[in-house]
Amino acid sequence: MTSVVMIAGDGIGPEVMAATRQVLQAAGARLDWVEGHAGLGAIERFGDPLPDQTLELIRKHRVAIKGPCTTPVGKGFRSINVRLRKELDLFASLRPVKTLPGIKVPYTNVDLIVVRENTEGLYAGMEHVIVPGVVESLRLVTRDAAERILRYAFEMARNLGRRKVTVVHKASVLPLSDGMFLRIADSIADDYPFLEYQQQTIDHVSLDLALDPTAYDVLVMENLFGDVMSDLCAGLVGGLGVVPGANIGKRYAVFEAVHGSAPDIAGKGLANPIALLRSAAMMLDHIGQRVSAERIEHSVHRTLEAGVGLTGDLGGNGNTVSITAQLIANL
Ligand code: NAI
């Protein structure tokens, strides 16, 4: 048994988390669930959307799975997700994006991984008013953070037997920060001569992803570029309801779906649990329960292929209960 912290989150979070837990149990995952709180519910209970108790739990158990959290806007709270990543130094965000059966999308054979630097860039939160009407937002890039995310991407590419790494940048307008990022990438790439390596601007990559996403494999980039590219790539294979994600640091890992709390469908039993379930499968892989992780991935494929009981975002007329029943039956 491995202990993992479970944060259900807000909106559809508790619905997709409950469904995910049912499938995990049926798949034979050996987990002890430790409940943590974050989001709107945590404000009511602890006066903070990300209470210290929750951070302490993750520090103790090291691995967490998290549903989406709503950050109240204009109430003085910093983004929960940005804070979580910063406090636990979860420096790498991973988004594996792979074509799934049964989902109508313009491309087949997409198989790429977006690796995003998770702690710096514009998300360092350094923004101030210089004079009324003039605001400065600073994009922080440090050598250490650039080195560790680039090294992580190349190591991951090697370990997973991938063929190519693309470093995404905008060095033409950011010659100091992105220039440094590229120089570090060049020197790290020298250690991986067996991997194809290229540098491309963010605009170039955006165009090529729309024309032929199969040309890409591992993509690594700074925080804001990664945020945008992750969602764009999710759209290439069926959208937010199916794409998993992970935030990885040296000591801790937090797994979560790409999507938010979906207030428009929350409480209606319509949410698709597949994105969170696949994030849970990544978690199982991470903690060494690979057999259960593979069973879940196979079940997701079979369920999508069969097309029975699917939720509305997948073109079906089912709901969370019906798709969960299919996911369990197909294990
Ligand atoms: P969203 O991802 O919640 O929703 C966008 C659209 O996708 C909506 O139409 C929604 O119904 C649909 N959708 C999302 N997940 C779905 C699922 N599993 N099944 C079926 N349909 C699904 O994005 P939005 O509306 O921009 O954000 C809502 C809230 O979520 C905001 O408060 C935002 O801050 C928060 N958020 C939290 C994240 C996290 O905790 N990791 C990530 C993104 C947003």
Short mmCIF file of N, CA and C in Angstrom, two decimals, residues 114-237:
data_model
loop_
_atom_site.label_atom_id
_atom_site.label_comp_id
_atom_site.label_asym_id
_atom_site.label_seq_id
_atom_site.Cartn_x
_atom_site.Cartn_y
_atom_site.Cartn_z
N VAL A 114 4.47 17.66 -23.67
CA VAL A 114 4.84 19.05 -23.41
C VAL A 114 5.47 19.10 -22.01
N VAL A 115 6.70 19.59 -21.94
CA VAL A 115 7.41 19.76 -20.67
C VAL A 115 7.51 21.27 -20.41
N ARG A 116 6.89 21.69 -19.33
CA ARG A 116 6.80 23.13 -19.05
C ARG A 116 7.52 23.48 -17.76
N GLU A 117 8.34 24.53 -17.79
CA GLU A 117 8.96 25.02 -16.56
C GLU A 117 7.84 25.62 -15.72
N ASN A 118 7.79 25.25 -14.45
CA ASN A 118 6.58 25.47 -13.66
C ASN A 118 6.73 26.50 -12.55
N THR A 119 7.91 27.10 -12.39
CA THR A 119 8.10 27.93 -11.18
C THR A 119 8.46 29.39 -11.47
N GLU A 120 8.81 29.69 -12.74
CA GLU A 120 9.32 31.05 -12.99
C GLU A 120 8.55 31.76 -14.10
N GLY A 121 9.27 32.47 -14.94
CA GLY A 121 8.64 33.22 -16.03
C GLY A 121 7.70 34.27 -15.48
N LEU A 122 6.61 34.50 -16.16
CA LEU A 122 5.65 35.52 -15.70
C LEU A 122 4.91 35.07 -14.44
N TYR A 123 4.98 33.76 -14.14
CA TYR A 123 4.27 33.23 -12.97
C TYR A 123 5.02 33.47 -11.67
N ALA A 124 6.19 34.12 -11.75
CA ALA A 124 6.91 34.46 -10.52
C ALA A 124 6.11 35.52 -9.75
N GLY A 125 5.12 36.10 -10.40
CA GLY A 125 4.19 37.01 -9.70
C GLY A 125 4.79 38.37 -9.40
N MET A 126 5.76 38.80 -10.21
CA MET A 126 6.38 40.10 -9.96
C MET A 126 5.73 41.14 -10.88
N GLU A 127 4.75 41.81 -10.34
CA GLU A 127 3.99 42.77 -11.15
C GLU A 127 3.74 44.00 -10.29
N HIS A 128 3.97 45.18 -10.85
CA HIS A 128 3.69 46.38 -10.05
C HIS A 128 3.33 47.56 -10.96
N VAL A 129 2.67 48.52 -10.32
CA VAL A 129 2.30 49.75 -11.04
C VAL A 129 3.48 50.71 -10.93
N ILE A 130 3.97 51.17 -12.07
CA ILE A 130 5.09 52.13 -12.03
C ILE A 130 4.51 53.53 -11.73
N VAL A 131 3.59 53.94 -12.58
CA VAL A 131 2.77 55.13 -12.32
C VAL A 131 1.37 54.73 -12.77
N PRO A 132 0.33 55.42 -12.30
CA PRO A 132 -1.02 55.01 -12.72
C PRO A 132 -1.11 54.88 -14.23
N GLY A 133 -1.63 53.76 -14.67
CA GLY A 133 -1.77 53.52 -16.12
C GLY A 133 -0.58 52.81 -16.73
N VAL A 134 0.47 52.60 -15.95
CA VAL A 134 1.65 51.88 -16.48
C VAL A 134 2.01 50.75 -15.50
N VAL A 135 1.90 49.51 -16.00
CA VAL A 135 2.14 48.35 -15.14
C VAL A 135 3.30 47.55 -15.70
N GLU A 136 4.18 47.10 -14.82
CA GLU A 136 5.31 46.29 -15.27
C GLU A 136 5.14 44.88 -14.72
N SER A 137 5.20 43.87 -15.61
CA SER A 137 5.13 42.47 -15.20
C SER A 137 6.45 41.83 -15.59
N LEU A 138 7.14 41.26 -14.63
CA LEU A 138 8.50 40.77 -14.91
C LEU A 138 8.51 39.28 -15.20
N ARG A 139 9.30 38.91 -16.18
CA ARG A 139 9.43 37.50 -16.57
C ARG A 139 10.78 37.01 -16.08
N LEU A 140 10.75 36.23 -15.03
CA LEU A 140 11.99 35.79 -14.38
C LEU A 140 12.53 34.52 -15.03
N VAL A 141 13.79 34.55 -15.41
CA VAL A 141 14.44 33.33 -15.92
C VAL A 141 15.79 33.20 -15.22
N THR A 142 16.00 32.10 -14.53
CA THR A 142 17.31 31.89 -13.89
C THR A 142 18.02 30.70 -14.55
N ARG A 143 19.34 30.77 -14.49
CA ARG A 143 20.14 29.69 -15.08
C ARG A 143 19.79 28.35 -14.44
N ASP A 144 19.67 28.35 -13.11
CA ASP A 144 19.41 27.09 -12.40
C ASP A 144 18.10 26.45 -12.86
N ALA A 145 17.04 27.28 -12.92
CA ALA A 145 15.74 26.72 -13.29
C ALA A 145 15.74 26.28 -14.76
N ALA A 146 16.43 27.06 -15.62
CA ALA A 146 16.50 26.68 -17.03
C ALA A 146 17.24 25.35 -17.17
N GLU A 147 18.36 25.25 -16.45
CA GLU A 147 19.16 24.02 -16.54
C GLU A 147 18.36 22.80 -16.09
N ARG A 148 17.65 22.95 -14.97
CA ARG A 148 16.99 21.74 -14.45
C ARG A 148 15.82 21.31 -15.32
N ILE A 149 15.08 22.26 -15.92
CA ILE A 149 13.95 21.84 -16.75
C ILE A 149 14.46 21.23 -18.07
N LEU A 150 15.53 21.83 -18.60
CA LEU A 150 16.07 21.30 -19.86
C LEU A 150 16.69 19.91 -19.62
N ARG A 151 17.44 19.77 -18.55
CA ARG A 151 18.03 18.48 -18.23
C ARG A 151 16.93 17.43 -18.03
N TYR A 152 15.88 17.86 -17.33
CA TYR A 152 14.75 16.96 -17.07
C TYR A 152 14.15 16.46 -18.39
N ALA A 153 13.95 17.39 -19.32
CA ALA A 153 13.32 17.03 -20.60
C ALA A 153 14.19 16.04 -21.39
N PHE A 154 15.49 16.30 -21.42
CA PHE A 154 16.37 15.40 -22.17
C PHE A 154 16.46 14.02 -21.49
N GLU A 155 16.56 14.03 -20.16
CA GLU A 155 16.61 12.76 -19.42
C GLU A 155 15.34 11.95 -19.65
N MET A 156 14.20 12.66 -19.56
CA MET A 156 12.92 11.98 -19.75
C MET A 156 12.84 11.40 -21.16
N ALA A 157 13.29 12.19 -22.15
CA ALA A 157 13.26 11.71 -23.53
C ALA A 157 14.09 10.44 -23.66
N ARG A 158 15.25 10.44 -23.02
CA ARG A 158 16.09 9.24 -23.09
C ARG A 158 15.42 8.04 -22.39
N ASN A 159 14.93 8.30 -21.18
CA ASN A 159 14.34 7.19 -20.41
C ASN A 159 13.12 6.60 -21.08
N LEU A 160 12.36 7.42 -21.78
CA LEU A 160 11.15 6.92 -22.43
C LEU A 160 11.40 6.47 -23.86
N GLY A 161 12.66 6.53 -24.29
CA GLY A 161 12.99 6.09 -25.65
C GLY A 161 12.39 6.99 -26.72
N ARG A 162 12.27 8.29 -26.44
CA ARG A 162 11.74 9.21 -27.45
C ARG A 162 12.85 9.56 -28.43
N ARG A 163 12.44 10.18 -29.57
CA ARG A 163 13.46 10.38 -30.61
C ARG A 163 13.95 11.82 -30.71
N LYS A 164 13.11 12.79 -30.31
CA LYS A 164 13.47 14.18 -30.64
C LYS A 164 13.07 15.13 -29.52
N VAL A 165 13.89 16.17 -29.29
CA VAL A 165 13.54 17.22 -28.33
C VAL A 165 13.51 18.56 -29.07
N THR A 166 12.41 19.28 -28.91
CA THR A 166 12.30 20.62 -29.50
C THR A 166 12.29 21.64 -28.36
N VAL A 167 13.23 22.58 -28.40
CA VAL A 167 13.26 23.64 -27.39
C VAL A 167 12.55 24.86 -27.98
N VAL A 168 11.52 25.32 -27.28
CA VAL A 168 10.65 26.38 -27.81
C VAL A 168 11.04 27.70 -27.15
N HIS A 169 11.11 28.77 -27.95
CA HIS A 169 11.64 30.03 -27.42
C HIS A 169 11.11 31.24 -28.19
N LYS A 170 11.52 32.43 -27.76
CA LYS A 170 11.29 33.66 -28.52
C LYS A 170 12.53 34.54 -28.35
N ALA A 171 13.68 33.95 -28.67
CA ALA A 171 14.95 34.64 -28.42
C ALA A 171 15.12 35.88 -29.28
N SER A 172 14.34 36.00 -30.37
CA SER A 172 14.50 37.18 -31.21
C SER A 172 14.05 38.44 -30.47
N VAL A 173 13.04 38.32 -29.61
CA VAL A 173 12.62 39.51 -28.84
C VAL A 173 13.08 39.44 -27.38
N LEU A 174 13.53 38.28 -26.95
CA LEU A 174 14.01 38.13 -25.57
C LEU A 174 15.42 37.54 -25.61
N PRO A 175 16.37 38.30 -26.20
CA PRO A 175 17.69 37.71 -26.45
C PRO A 175 18.45 37.36 -25.16
N LEU A 176 18.18 38.09 -24.07
CA LEU A 176 18.92 37.77 -22.84
C LEU A 176 18.38 36.52 -22.18
N SER A 177 17.06 36.53 -21.88
CA SER A 177 16.50 35.38 -21.15
C SER A 177 16.41 34.15 -22.04
N ASP A 178 15.74 34.26 -23.17
CA ASP A 178 15.60 33.07 -24.02
C ASP A 178 16.92 32.73 -24.71
N GLY A 179 17.77 33.75 -24.89
CA GLY A 179 19.11 33.48 -25.43
C GLY A 179 19.87 32.57 -24.47
N MET A 180 19.78 32.88 -23.17
CA MET A 180 20.45 32.03 -22.16
C MET A 180 19.83 30.63 -22.17
N PHE A 181 18.50 30.58 -22.25
CA PHE A 181 17.80 29.29 -22.28
C PHE A 181 18.34 28.42 -23.42
N LEU A 182 18.51 29.05 -24.59
CA LEU A 182 18.98 28.29 -25.76
C LEU A 182 20.43 27.84 -25.61
N ARG A 183 21.27 28.72 -25.05
CA ARG A 183 22.68 28.33 -24.88
C ARG A 183 22.80 27.14 -23.92
N ILE A 184 21.98 27.17 -22.86
CA ILE A 184 22.00 26.05 -21.91
C ILE A 184 21.50 24.78 -22.61
N ALA A 185 20.44 24.95 -23.42
CA ALA A 185 19.90 23.79 -24.16
C ALA A 185 20.97 23.19 -25.06
N ASP A 186 21.73 24.05 -25.75
CA ASP A 186 22.79 23.55 -26.64
C ASP A 186 23.78 22.70 -25.87
N SER A 187 24.19 23.20 -24.71
CA SER A 187 25.24 22.45 -24.00
C SER A 187 24.68 21.15 -23.43
N ILE A 188 23.42 21.15 -23.00
CA ILE A 188 22.84 19.90 -22.48
C ILE A 188 22.63 18.90 -23.63
N ALA A 189 22.19 19.41 -24.77
CA ALA A 189 21.94 18.53 -25.92
C ALA A 189 23.19 17.77 -26.32
N ASP A 190 24.38 18.37 -26.08
CA ASP A 190 25.64 17.68 -26.41
C ASP A 190 25.76 16.34 -25.67
N ASP A 191 25.12 16.26 -24.50
CA ASP A 191 25.21 15.02 -23.72
C ASP A 191 24.26 13.94 -24.25
N TYR A 192 23.41 14.29 -25.21
CA TYR A 192 22.41 13.33 -25.72
C TYR A 192 22.48 13.26 -27.25
N PRO A 193 23.63 12.86 -27.77
CA PRO A 193 23.81 12.88 -29.23
C PRO A 193 22.85 11.95 -29.97
N PHE A 194 22.30 10.97 -29.27
CA PHE A 194 21.39 10.01 -29.90
C PHE A 194 19.98 10.59 -30.05
N LEU A 195 19.72 11.79 -29.49
CA LEU A 195 18.41 12.42 -29.65
C LEU A 195 18.50 13.51 -30.71
N GLU A 196 17.50 13.56 -31.57
CA GLU A 196 17.41 14.67 -32.51
C GLU A 196 17.07 15.92 -31.69
N TYR A 197 17.65 17.04 -32.05
CA TYR A 197 17.47 18.24 -31.23
C TYR A 197 17.24 19.44 -32.13
N GLN A 198 16.24 20.24 -31.81
CA GLN A 198 16.02 21.45 -32.60
C GLN A 198 15.52 22.57 -31.70
N GLN A 199 15.74 23.80 -32.14
CA GLN A 199 15.19 24.97 -31.46
C GLN A 199 14.20 25.62 -32.42
N GLN A 200 13.04 25.98 -31.91
CA GLN A 200 12.06 26.66 -32.77
C GLN A 200 11.36 27.75 -31.98
N THR A 201 10.97 28.80 -32.67
CA THR A 201 10.25 29.88 -31.99
C THR A 201 8.82 29.43 -31.69
N ILE A 202 8.22 30.05 -30.70
CA ILE A 202 6.88 29.68 -30.27
C ILE A 202 5.87 29.88 -31.42
N ASP A 203 6.07 30.90 -32.24
CA ASP A 203 5.14 31.13 -33.35
C ASP A 203 5.29 30.03 -34.41
N HIS A 204 6.53 29.67 -34.69
CA HIS A 204 6.81 28.59 -35.65
C HIS A 204 6.14 27.28 -35.17
N VAL A 205 6.33 26.96 -33.89
CA VAL A 205 5.77 25.73 -33.34
C VAL A 205 4.24 25.77 -33.41
N SER A 206 3.66 26.92 -33.11
CA SER A 206 2.18 27.03 -33.14
C SER A 206 1.65 26.71 -34.53
N LEU A 207 2.30 27.28 -35.53
CA LEU A 207 1.88 27.03 -36.91
C LEU A 207 2.03 25.56 -37.27
N ASP A 208 3.20 25.00 -36.95
CA ASP A 208 3.45 23.61 -37.34
C ASP A 208 2.57 22.62 -36.58
N LEU A 209 2.22 22.96 -35.34
CA LEU A 209 1.33 22.06 -34.59
C LEU A 209 -0.04 22.02 -35.25
N ALA A 210 -0.45 23.16 -35.80
CA ALA A 210 -1.75 23.19 -36.47
C ALA A 210 -1.69 22.46 -37.81
N LEU A 211 -0.51 22.49 -38.47
CA LEU A 211 -0.39 21.85 -39.79
C LEU A 211 -0.08 20.36 -39.70
N ASP A 212 0.85 20.01 -38.79
CA ASP A 212 1.23 18.60 -38.68
C ASP A 212 1.85 18.31 -37.30
N PRO A 213 1.00 18.03 -36.31
CA PRO A 213 1.53 17.80 -34.96
C PRO A 213 2.37 16.53 -34.84
N THR A 214 2.27 15.64 -35.84
CA THR A 214 3.05 14.39 -35.74
C THR A 214 4.54 14.65 -35.91
N ALA A 215 4.91 15.87 -36.33
CA ALA A 215 6.32 16.19 -36.49
C ALA A 215 7.02 16.39 -35.15
N TYR A 216 6.24 16.49 -34.06
CA TYR A 216 6.83 16.78 -32.76
C TYR A 216 6.84 15.57 -31.85
N ASP A 217 7.77 15.63 -30.88
CA ASP A 217 7.92 14.53 -29.93
C ASP A 217 7.95 15.12 -28.53
N VAL A 218 9.12 15.45 -27.99
CA VAL A 218 9.18 16.12 -26.69
C VAL A 218 9.38 17.61 -26.95
N LEU A 219 8.55 18.44 -26.32
CA LEU A 219 8.68 19.90 -26.45
C LEU A 219 8.96 20.46 -25.06
N VAL A 220 9.98 21.30 -24.94
CA VAL A 220 10.29 21.87 -23.63
C VAL A 220 10.35 23.39 -23.74
N MET A 221 9.79 24.06 -22.71
CA MET A 221 9.70 25.52 -22.80
C MET A 221 9.45 26.15 -21.44
N GLU A 222 9.51 27.48 -21.42
CA GLU A 222 9.26 28.20 -20.17
C GLU A 222 7.77 28.21 -19.85
N ASN A 223 7.44 28.82 -18.73
CA ASN A 223 6.14 28.67 -18.10
C ASN A 223 4.93 29.11 -18.95
N LEU A 224 4.91 30.35 -19.40
CA LEU A 224 3.72 30.83 -20.11
C LEU A 224 3.56 30.13 -21.47
N PHE A 225 4.66 29.97 -22.19
CA PHE A 225 4.59 29.25 -23.47
C PHE A 225 4.01 27.85 -23.21
N GLY A 226 4.48 27.22 -22.12
CA GLY A 226 4.05 25.86 -21.80
C GLY A 226 2.59 25.80 -21.42
N ASP A 227 2.12 26.81 -20.73
CA ASP A 227 0.71 26.86 -20.33
C ASP A 227 -0.17 26.87 -21.59
N VAL A 228 0.17 27.73 -22.52
CA VAL A 228 -0.64 27.87 -23.74
C VAL A 228 -0.52 26.62 -24.61
N MET A 229 0.72 26.16 -24.80
CA MET A 229 0.94 24.99 -25.66
C MET A 229 0.26 23.73 -25.11
N SER A 230 0.22 23.60 -23.78
CA SER A 230 -0.38 22.40 -23.19
C SER A 230 -1.85 22.29 -23.57
N ASP A 231 -2.56 23.41 -23.48
CA ASP A 231 -3.99 23.36 -23.82
C ASP A 231 -4.19 23.20 -25.32
N LEU A 232 -3.35 23.89 -26.09
CA LEU A 232 -3.45 23.73 -27.55
C LEU A 232 -3.26 22.25 -27.93
N CYS A 233 -2.25 21.63 -27.33
CA CYS A 233 -1.97 20.23 -27.67
C CYS A 233 -3.09 19.32 -27.18
N ALA A 234 -3.69 19.64 -26.03
CA ALA A 234 -4.82 18.84 -25.54
C ALA A 234 -5.93 18.85 -26.58
N GLY A 235 -6.13 20.00 -27.19
CA GLY A 235 -7.17 20.14 -28.21
C GLY A 235 -6.91 19.26 -29.43
N LEU A 236 -5.65 18.92 -29.68
CA LEU A 236 -5.32 18.11 -30.86
C LEU A 236 -5.82 16.67 -30.72
N VAL A 237 -6.04 16.23 -29.48
CA VAL A 237 -6.41 14.81 -29.30
C VAL A 237 -7.76 14.62 -28.62
#
